[in-house]
Coordinates of C-alpha atoms in Angstrom, one line a residue:
X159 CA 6.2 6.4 22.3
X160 CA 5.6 3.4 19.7
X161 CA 7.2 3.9 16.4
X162 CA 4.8 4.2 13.0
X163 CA 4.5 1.8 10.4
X164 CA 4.0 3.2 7.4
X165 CA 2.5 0.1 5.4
X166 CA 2.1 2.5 2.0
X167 CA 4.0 5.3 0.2
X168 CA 6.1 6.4 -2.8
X169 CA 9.0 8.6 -1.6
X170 CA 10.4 8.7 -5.2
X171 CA 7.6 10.9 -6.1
X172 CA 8.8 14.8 -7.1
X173 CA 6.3 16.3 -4.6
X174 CA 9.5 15.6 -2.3
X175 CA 11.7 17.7 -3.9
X176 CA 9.5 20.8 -5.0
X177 CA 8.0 20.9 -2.4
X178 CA 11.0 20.3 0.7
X179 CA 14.0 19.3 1.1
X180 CA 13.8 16.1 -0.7
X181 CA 13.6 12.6 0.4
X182 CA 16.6 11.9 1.8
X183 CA 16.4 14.8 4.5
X184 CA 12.5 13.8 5.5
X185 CA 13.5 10.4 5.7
X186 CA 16.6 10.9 7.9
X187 CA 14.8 13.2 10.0
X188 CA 11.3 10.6 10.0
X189 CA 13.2 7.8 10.8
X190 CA 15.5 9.4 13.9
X191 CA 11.9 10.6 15.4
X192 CA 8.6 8.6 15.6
X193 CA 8.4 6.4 12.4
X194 CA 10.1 2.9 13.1
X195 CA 9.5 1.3 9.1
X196 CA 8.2 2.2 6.1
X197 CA 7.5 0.3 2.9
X198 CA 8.3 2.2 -0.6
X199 CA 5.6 1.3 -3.2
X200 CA 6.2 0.7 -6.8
X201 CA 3.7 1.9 -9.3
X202 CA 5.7 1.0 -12.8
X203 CA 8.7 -1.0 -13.7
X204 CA 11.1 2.0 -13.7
X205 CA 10.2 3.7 -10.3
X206 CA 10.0 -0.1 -8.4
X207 CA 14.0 0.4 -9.1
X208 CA 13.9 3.4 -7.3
X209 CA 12.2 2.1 -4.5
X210 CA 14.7 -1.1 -4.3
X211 CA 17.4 2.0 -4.6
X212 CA 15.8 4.0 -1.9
X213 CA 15.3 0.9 0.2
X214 CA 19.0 0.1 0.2
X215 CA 20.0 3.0 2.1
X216 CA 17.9 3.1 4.8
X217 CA 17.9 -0.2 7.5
X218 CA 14.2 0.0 8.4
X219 CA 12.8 0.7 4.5
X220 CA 11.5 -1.8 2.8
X221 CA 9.5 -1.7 -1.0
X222 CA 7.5 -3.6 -3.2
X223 CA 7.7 -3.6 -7.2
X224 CA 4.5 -3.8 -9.5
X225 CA 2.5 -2.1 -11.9
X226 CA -0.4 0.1 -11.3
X227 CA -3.6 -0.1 -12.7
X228 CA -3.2 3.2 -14.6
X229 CA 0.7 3.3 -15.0
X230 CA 0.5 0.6 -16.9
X231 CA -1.8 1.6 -19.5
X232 CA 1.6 3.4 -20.7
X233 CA 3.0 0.4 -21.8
X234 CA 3.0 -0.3 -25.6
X235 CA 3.6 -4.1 -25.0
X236 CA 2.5 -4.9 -21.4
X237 CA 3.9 -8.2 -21.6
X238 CA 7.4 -6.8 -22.1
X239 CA 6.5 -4.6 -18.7
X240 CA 5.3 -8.1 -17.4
X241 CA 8.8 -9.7 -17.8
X242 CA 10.8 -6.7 -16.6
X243 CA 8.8 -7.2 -13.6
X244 CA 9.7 -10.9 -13.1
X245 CA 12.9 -10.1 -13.5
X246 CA 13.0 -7.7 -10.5
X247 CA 11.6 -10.2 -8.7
X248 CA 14.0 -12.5 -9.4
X249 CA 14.8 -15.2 -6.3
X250 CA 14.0 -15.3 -3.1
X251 CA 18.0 -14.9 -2.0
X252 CA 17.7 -11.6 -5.1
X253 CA 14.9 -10.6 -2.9
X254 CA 16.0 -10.8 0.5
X255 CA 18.9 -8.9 -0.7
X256 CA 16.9 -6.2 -2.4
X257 CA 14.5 -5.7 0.8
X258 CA 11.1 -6.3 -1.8
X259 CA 8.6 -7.9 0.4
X260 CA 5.3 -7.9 -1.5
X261 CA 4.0 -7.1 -5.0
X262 CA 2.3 -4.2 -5.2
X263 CA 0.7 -2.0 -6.4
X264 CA -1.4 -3.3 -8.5
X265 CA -5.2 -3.4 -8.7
X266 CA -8.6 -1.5 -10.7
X267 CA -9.0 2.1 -10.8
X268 CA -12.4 2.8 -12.2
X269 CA -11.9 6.7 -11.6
X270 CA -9.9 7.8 -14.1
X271 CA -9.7 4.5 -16.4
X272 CA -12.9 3.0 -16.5
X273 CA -12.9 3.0 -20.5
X274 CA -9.8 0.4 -20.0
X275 CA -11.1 -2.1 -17.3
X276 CA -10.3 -5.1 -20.1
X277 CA -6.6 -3.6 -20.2
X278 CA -6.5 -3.0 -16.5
X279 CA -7.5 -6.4 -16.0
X280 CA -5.6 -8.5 -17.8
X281 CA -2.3 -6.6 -15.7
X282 CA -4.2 -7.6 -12.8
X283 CA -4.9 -11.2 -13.3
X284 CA -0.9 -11.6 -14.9
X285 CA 0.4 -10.0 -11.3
X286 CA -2.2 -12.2 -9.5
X287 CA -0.4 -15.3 -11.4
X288 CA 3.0 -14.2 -10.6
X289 CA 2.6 -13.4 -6.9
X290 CA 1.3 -17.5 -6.7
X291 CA 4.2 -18.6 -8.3
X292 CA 6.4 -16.3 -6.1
X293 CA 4.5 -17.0 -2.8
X294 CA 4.5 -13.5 -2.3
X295 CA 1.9 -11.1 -0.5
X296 CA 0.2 -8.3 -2.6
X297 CA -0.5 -4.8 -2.3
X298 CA -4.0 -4.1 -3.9
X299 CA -5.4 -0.3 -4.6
X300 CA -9.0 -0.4 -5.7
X301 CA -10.4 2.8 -6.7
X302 CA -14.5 2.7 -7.2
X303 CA -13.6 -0.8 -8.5
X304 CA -14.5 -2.9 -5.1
X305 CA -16.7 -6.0 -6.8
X306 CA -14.2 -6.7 -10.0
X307 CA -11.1 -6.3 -6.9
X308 CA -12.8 -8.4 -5.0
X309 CA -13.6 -11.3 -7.2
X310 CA -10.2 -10.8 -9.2
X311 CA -8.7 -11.6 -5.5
X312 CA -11.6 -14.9 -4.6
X313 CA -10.2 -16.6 -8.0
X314 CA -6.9 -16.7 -6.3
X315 CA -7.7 -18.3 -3.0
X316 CA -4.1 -18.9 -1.6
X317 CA -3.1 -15.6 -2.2
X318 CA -3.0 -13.2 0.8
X319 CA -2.2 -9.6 1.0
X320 CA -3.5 -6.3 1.8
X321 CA -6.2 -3.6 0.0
X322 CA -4.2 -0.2 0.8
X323 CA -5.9 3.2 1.3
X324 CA -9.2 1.1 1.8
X325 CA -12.9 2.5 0.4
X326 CA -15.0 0.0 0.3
X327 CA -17.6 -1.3 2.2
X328 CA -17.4 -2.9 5.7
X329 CA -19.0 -5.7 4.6
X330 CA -16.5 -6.3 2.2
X331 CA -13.8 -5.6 4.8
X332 CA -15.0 -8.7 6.7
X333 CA -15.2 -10.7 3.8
X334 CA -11.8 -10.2 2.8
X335 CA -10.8 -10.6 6.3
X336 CA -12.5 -14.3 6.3
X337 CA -10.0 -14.5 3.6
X338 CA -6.8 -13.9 5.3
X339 CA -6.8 -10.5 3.2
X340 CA -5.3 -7.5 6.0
X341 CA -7.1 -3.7 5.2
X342 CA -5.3 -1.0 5.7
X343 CA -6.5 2.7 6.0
X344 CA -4.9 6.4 5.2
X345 CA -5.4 9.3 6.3
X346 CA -8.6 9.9 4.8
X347 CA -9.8 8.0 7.8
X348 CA -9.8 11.3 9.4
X349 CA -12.0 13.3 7.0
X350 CA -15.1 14.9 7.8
X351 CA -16.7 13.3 5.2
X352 CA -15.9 9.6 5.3
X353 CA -17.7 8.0 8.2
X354 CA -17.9 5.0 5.5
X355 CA -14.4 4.5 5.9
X356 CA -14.5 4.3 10.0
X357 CA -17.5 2.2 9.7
X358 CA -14.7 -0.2 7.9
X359 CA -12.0 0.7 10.6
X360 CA -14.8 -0.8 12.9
X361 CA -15.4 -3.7 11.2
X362 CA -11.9 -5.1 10.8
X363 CA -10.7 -7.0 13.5
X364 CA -7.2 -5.8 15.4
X365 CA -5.3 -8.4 13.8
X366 CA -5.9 -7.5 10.6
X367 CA -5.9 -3.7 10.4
X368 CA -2.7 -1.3 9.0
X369 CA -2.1 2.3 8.7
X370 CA -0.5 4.1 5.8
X371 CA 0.0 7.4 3.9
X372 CA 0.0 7.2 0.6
X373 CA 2.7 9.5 0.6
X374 CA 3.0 12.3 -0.9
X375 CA -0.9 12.4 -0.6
X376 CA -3.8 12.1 1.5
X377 CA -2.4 14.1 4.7
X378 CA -4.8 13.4 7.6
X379 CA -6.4 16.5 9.0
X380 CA -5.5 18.6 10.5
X381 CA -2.3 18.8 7.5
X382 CA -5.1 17.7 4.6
X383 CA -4.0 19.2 1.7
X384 CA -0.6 19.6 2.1
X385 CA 2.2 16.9 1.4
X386 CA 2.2 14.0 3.1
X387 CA 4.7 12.2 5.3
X388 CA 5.0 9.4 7.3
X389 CA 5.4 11.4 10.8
X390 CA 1.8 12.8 9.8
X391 CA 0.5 9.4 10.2
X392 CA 0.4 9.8 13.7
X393 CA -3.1 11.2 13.0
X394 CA -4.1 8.4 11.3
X395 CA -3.5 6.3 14.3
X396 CA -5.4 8.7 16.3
X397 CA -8.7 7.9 14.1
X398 CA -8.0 4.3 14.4
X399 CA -7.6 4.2 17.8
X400 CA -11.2 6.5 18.6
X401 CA -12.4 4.0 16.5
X402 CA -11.4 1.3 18.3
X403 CA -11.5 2.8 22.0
X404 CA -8.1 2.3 22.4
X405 CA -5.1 4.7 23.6
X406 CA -3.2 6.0 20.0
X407 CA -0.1 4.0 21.3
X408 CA -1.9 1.1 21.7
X409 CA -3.1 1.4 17.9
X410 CA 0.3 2.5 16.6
X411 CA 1.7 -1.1 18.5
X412 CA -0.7 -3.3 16.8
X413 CA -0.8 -2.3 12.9
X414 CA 2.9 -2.1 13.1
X415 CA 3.2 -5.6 14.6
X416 CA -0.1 -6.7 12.0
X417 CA 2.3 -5.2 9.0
X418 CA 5.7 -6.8 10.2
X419 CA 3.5 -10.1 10.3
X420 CA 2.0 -9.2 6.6
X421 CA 5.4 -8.5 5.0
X422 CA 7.4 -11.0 7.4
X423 CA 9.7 -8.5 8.6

């Protein structure tokens, strides 16, 4: 059987230990069945140090370090948050070292912050400017926000990367794609009620498509609901794959070898 790529989740997240056996145990036990990598996602400047911690001790986990479009509304002085996060990303030997290979997340999240979109913004445009100067890929989420993350991302034409957990159109999804931009879809790709979202699994070309989890959330069905792990993603691939009229292994092969491309791994 292939081995899963897991292009998105956040195993620092509590969910992990209230509700199992903790991180440490999934992951051992993930990692020594079907999932073959997984990169860590940071939200904010103090769980990205978690996610370079948790990275360490695992051979085949990897992580990113940003700040989220509604994480970083905590920030009293978000240019202080700014340089913290500069600092992590130090060099690219400080890098290598620390396993970060993108930076991410960061985007617009018009759901539960559309009264700060100036706020949100201004994060978004600083990280845009320091993954140029970095030269590194960048994980985007967009939540009900897909024409201000879509023209945030055109004013930065050299910049490549990947919208995670994707909702938008599949329009959009082939512009991005014209763009060098990758897509990647969750587990809501096997929901009832989101044949918008395999209308986008259609229109993005092999080459270009990744699977995630958003871990701890959005379990695919038939585990909707329920906390999510990267052995669930399995499903995922399943959706993908009817999608694409492909056998599962077959789709589990390619988004793993599109995300080892993405995050040159």
């Amino acid at each position: 059987m292939e081995k899963l790529f897991d292009s998105h989740a956040h195993y620092y997240d509590s969910r992990f230990a209230q509700e199992g056996d903790g991180a440490h145990a999934l992951l051992t036990a993930l990692f020594a069945d079907n999932v073959g990598h997984i990169i860590n996602i940071g939200t904010d400047i103090e769980n990205s140090k978690i996610c370079i911690a948790q990275a360490a001790k695992y051979e085949n986990m990897y992580c990113t370090v940003g700040i989220h479009p509604s994480d970083g509304l905590r920030y009293a002085d978000p240019d202080a948050a700014l340089a913290d996060l500069e600092q992590l990303l130090g060099t690219p030997e400080s890098r290598k070292r620390d396993k970060i290979v993108a930076l991410g997340e960061i985007g617009l999240d018009y759901h539960w912050d559309a009264d700060k979109k100036t706020e949100q913004a201004y994060l978004l445009e600083k990280q845009l400017l320091l993954a140029e100067k970095h030269g590194l890929p960048v994980v985007i989420h967009d939540r009900e926000a897909h024409g201000d993350c879509f023209d945030a991302i055109c004013r930065h034409p050299q910049l490549r990367g990947v919208f995670h957990s994707y909702s938008g159109s599949a329009e959009m999804a082939k512009d991005l794609v014209r763009r060098g931009w990758y897509i990647s879809f969750s587990g809501v790709a096997t929901f009832k009620n989101a044949p918008k979202v395999r209308e986008a699994i259609a229109a993005v070309p092999d080459d270009r498509i990744l699977i995630e989890t958003d871990a701890p959330y959005l379990a695919p069905v038939p585990h909707r609901g329920k906390m999510n792990h990267s052995g669930y993603m399995y499903y995922t691939a399943e959706a993908v794959a009817a999608v694409k009229g492909i056998d599962t292994d077959a789709a589990i092969r390619l988004t793993a070898e599109n995300a080892k491309r993405l995050f040159d791994i």
